[in-house]
Coordinates of C-alpha atoms in Angstrom, one line a residue:
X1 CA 85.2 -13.1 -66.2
X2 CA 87.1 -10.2 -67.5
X3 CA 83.6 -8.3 -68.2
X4 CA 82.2 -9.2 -65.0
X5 CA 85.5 -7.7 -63.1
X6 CA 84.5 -4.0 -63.0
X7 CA 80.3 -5.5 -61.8
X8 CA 82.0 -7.4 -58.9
X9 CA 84.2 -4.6 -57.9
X10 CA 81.4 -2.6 -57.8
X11 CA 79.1 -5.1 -55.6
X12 CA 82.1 -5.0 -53.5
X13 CA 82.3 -1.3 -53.1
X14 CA 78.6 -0.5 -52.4
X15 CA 78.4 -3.5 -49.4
X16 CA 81.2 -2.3 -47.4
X17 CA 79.9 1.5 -48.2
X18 CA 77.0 0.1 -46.4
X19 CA 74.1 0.6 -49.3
X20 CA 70.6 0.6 -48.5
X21 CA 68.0 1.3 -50.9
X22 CA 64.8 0.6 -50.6
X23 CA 64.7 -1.5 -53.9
X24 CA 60.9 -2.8 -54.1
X25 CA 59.4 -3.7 -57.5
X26 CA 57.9 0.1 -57.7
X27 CA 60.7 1.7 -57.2
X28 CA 61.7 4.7 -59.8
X29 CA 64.5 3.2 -62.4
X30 CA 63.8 -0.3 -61.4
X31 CA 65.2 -2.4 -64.2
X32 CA 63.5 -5.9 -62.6
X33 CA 62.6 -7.5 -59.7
X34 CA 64.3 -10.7 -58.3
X35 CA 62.8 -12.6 -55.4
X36 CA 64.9 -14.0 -53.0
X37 CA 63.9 -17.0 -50.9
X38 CA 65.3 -19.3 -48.1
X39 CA 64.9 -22.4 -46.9
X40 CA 65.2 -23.1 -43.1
X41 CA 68.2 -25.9 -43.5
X42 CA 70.3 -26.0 -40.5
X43 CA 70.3 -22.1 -39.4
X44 CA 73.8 -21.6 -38.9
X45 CA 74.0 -18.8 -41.0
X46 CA 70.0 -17.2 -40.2
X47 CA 70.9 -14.2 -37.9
X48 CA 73.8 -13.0 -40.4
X49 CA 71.6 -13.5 -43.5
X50 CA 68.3 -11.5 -41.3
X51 CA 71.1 -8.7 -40.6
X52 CA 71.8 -8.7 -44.4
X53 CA 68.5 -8.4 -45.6
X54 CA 67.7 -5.7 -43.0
X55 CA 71.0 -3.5 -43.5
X56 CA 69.8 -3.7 -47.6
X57 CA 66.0 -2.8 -47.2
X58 CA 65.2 -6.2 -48.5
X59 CA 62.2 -8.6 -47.9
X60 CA 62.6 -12.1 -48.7
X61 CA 60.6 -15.4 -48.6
X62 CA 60.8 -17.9 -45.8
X63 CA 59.9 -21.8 -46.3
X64 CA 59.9 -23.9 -42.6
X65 CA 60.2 -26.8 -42.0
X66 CA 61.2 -28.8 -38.4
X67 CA 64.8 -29.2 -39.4
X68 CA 67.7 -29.7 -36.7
X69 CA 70.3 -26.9 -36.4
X70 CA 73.8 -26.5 -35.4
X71 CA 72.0 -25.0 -32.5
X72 CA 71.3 -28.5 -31.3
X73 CA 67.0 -27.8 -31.4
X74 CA 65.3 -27.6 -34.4
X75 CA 63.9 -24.5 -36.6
X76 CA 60.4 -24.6 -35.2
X77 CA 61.1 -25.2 -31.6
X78 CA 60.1 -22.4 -29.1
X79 CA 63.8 -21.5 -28.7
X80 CA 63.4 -19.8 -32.2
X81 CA 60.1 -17.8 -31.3
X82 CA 62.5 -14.7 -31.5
X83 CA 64.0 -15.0 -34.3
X84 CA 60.8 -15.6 -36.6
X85 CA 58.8 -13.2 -34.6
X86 CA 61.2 -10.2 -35.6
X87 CA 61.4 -11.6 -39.1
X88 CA 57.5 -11.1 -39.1
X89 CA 57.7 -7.7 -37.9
X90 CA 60.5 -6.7 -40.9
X91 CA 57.5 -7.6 -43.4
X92 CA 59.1 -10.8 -44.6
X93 CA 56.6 -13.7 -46.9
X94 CA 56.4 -17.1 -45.1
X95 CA 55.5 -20.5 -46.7
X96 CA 55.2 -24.5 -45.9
X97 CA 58.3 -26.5 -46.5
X98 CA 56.5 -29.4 -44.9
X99 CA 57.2 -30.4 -41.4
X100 CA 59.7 -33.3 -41.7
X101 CA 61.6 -32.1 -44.6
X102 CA 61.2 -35.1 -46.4
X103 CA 61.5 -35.9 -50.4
X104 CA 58.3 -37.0 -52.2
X105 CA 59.7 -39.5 -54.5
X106 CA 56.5 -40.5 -57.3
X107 CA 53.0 -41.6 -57.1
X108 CA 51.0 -44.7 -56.9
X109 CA 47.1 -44.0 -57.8
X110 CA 46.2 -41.3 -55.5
X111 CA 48.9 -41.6 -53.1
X112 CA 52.7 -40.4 -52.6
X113 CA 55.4 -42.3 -51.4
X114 CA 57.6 -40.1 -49.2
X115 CA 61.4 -40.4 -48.4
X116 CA 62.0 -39.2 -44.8
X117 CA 65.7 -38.3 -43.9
X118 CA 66.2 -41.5 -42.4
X119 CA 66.2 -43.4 -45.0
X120 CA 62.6 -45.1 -44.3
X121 CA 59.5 -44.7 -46.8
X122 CA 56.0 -43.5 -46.2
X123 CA 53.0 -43.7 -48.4
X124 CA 50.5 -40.5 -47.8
X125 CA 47.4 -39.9 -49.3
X126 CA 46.3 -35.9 -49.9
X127 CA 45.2 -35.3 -46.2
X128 CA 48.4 -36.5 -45.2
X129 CA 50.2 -34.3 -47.9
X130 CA 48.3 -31.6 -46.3
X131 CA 49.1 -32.5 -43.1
X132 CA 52.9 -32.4 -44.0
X133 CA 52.6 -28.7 -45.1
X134 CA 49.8 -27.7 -42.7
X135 CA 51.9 -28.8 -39.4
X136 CA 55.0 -25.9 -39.9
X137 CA 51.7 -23.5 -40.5
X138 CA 50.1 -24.0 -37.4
X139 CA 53.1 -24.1 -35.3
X140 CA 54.3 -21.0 -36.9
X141 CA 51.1 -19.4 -36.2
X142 CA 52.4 -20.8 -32.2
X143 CA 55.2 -19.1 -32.1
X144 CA 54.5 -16.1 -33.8
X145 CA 50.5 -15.0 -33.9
X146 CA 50.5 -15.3 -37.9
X147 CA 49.8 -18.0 -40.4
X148 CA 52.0 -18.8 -43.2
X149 CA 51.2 -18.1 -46.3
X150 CA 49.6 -19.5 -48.6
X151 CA 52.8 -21.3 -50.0
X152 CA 54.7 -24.2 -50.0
X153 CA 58.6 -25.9 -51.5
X154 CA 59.0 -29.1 -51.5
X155 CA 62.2 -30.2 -50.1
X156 CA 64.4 -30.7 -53.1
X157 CA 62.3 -29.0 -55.5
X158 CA 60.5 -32.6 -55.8
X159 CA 57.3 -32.7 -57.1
X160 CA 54.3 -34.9 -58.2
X161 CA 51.5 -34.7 -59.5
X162 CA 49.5 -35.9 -56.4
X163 CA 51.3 -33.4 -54.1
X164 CA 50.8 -30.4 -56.2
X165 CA 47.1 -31.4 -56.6
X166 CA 46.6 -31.9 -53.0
X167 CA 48.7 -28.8 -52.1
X168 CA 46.6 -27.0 -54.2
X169 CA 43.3 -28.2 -52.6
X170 CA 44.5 -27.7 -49.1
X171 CA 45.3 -23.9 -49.7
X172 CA 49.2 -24.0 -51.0
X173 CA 51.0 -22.8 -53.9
X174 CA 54.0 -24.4 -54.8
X175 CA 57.4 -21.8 -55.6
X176 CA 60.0 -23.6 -56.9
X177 CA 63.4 -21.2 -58.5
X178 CA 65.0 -19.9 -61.4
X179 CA 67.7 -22.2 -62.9
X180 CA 70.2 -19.3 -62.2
X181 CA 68.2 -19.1 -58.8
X182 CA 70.4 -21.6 -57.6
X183 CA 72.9 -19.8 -55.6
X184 CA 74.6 -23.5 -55.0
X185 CA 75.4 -22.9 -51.1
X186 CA 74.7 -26.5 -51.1
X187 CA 77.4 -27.4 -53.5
X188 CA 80.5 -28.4 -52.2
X189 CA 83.1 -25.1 -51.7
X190 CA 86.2 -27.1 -52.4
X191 CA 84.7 -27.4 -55.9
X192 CA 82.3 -24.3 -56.3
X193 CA 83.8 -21.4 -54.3
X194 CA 81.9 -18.6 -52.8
X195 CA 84.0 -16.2 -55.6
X196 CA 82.3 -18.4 -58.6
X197 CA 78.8 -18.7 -57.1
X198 CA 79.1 -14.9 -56.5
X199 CA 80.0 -14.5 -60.5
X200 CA 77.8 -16.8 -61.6
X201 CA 74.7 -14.9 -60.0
X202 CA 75.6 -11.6 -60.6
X203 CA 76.4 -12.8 -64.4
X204 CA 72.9 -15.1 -64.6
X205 CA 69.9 -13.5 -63.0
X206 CA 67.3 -12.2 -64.6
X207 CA 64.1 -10.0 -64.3
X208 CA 61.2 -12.5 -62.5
X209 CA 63.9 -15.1 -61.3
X210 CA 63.3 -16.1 -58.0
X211 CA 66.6 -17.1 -56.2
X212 CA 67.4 -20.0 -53.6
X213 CA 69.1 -20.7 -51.2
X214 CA 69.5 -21.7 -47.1
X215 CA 69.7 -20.4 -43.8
X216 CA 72.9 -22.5 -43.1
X217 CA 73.2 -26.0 -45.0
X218 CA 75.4 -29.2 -43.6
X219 CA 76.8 -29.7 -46.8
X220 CA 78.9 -26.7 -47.0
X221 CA 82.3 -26.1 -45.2
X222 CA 82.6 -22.8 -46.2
X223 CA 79.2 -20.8 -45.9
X224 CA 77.9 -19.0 -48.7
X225 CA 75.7 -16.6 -46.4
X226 CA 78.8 -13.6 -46.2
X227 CA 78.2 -13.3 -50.1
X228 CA 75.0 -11.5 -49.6
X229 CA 76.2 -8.7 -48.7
X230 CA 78.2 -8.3 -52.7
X231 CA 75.6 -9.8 -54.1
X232 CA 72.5 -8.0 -52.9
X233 CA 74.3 -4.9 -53.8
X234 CA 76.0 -6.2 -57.3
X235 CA 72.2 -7.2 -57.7
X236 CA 71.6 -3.0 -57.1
X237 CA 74.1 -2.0 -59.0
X238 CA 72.4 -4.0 -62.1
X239 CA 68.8 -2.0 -61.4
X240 CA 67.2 -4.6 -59.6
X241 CA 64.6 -4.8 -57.4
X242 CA 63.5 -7.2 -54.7
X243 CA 59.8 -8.5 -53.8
X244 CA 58.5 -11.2 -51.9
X245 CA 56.3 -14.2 -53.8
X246 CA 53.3 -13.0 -51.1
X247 CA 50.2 -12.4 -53.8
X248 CA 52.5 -13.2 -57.0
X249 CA 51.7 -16.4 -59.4

């Protein structure tokens, strides 16, 4: 910790300074690039974490999915045309996270069983995988004039074979994260305060890690979203850079 004091005084400095670099993989002095991604979760924390992004010259990676918010609607509902519409104009990268945010939990022969939030079960066969990750695409196309692209998470980072393969077929690429992507805003802050996530990334990340975390989680008591602003410009101080996954493998 002692080593990482002088890094986090720093990060701490340059935020409330207000820093604002461009910081895009081409950039002169560059030292990496890191690629930062959210899921939609419950959106408590989305308009901070936009403001964030914007006040650093950052783009990021967006991955939908119809998930309820603190707002009482739900991510893709009209009320958050807005919102997504002036994340499109900022030049953000927008993929599937499927539409029910369910878990898909193994395969049978060619099909997928699939865990919905309420408990129940579903077996899907590739259409219907597509179908999962095609239905945020279209609506966001609804609400906004432009299609996703050609991405996809799977809720949970869960994979199988069948998914990917039928992802794949229908157009999607799967992005999954770094293991010191995981910023941990859905750990549990009694036990993993914003202080040691904030250490921890600043400490772990690496050139070509690409970095998790939500737009508000339910999990969390105390939100992890005010650490942006350190951490994004810790992640500056280090020489790094920041892309979107649009067009990278």
């Amino acid at each position: 910790m002692a080593r990482l004091l002088p890094l986090l005084a720093l990060a701490l400095g340059l935020a409330s300074a207000g820093v604002a670099s461009a910081g895009t993989p081409s950039s002169p002095g560059c030292k990496g690039t890191l690629y930062l991604t959210f899921d939609t979760g419950n959106m408590r924390d989305a308009e901070l974490i936009a403001d964030t992004l914007a006040r650093h010259g950052v783009k990021a990676t967006f991955f939908l999915a119809q998930e309820k918010t603190t707002r009482g609607d739900s991510a893709l509902d009209a009320s958050w045309a807005p919102y997504w519409r002036a994340r499109v104009a900022e030049g953000h990268a927008f993929g599937s996270h499927t539409w029910r945010h369910g878990s898909f939990r193994g395969d049978s022969g060619k099909l997928v069983r699939y865990r919905l939030q309420d408990g129940s079960s579903e077996t899907l066969d590739a259409a219907a995988v597509c179908a999962e990750l095609q239905r945020p695409d279209t609506r966001f196309q609804e609400l906004t004039g432009r299609r996703l692209d050609p991405l996809w998470r799977a809720p949970g980072g869960r994979t199988t074979p069948n998914t990917l393969a039928a992802a794949q077929a229908c157009g999607y690429r799967h992005v999954g994260w770094a293991s010191a992507g995981f910023l941990g805003d859905e750990l549990p802050s009694e036990t993993h305060p914003n202080s040691l996530l904030l250490q921890r990334a600043l400490e772990r990340l690496r050139d070509g890690d690409i970095v998790m975390a939500h737009l508000g989680i339910w999990s969390r008591k105390d939100p992890f979203a005010p650490m942006f602003e350190p951490l994004i410009a810790g992640l500056k101080a280090r020489g790094f850079c920041f892309a979107t996954r649009r067009g990278q493998t």
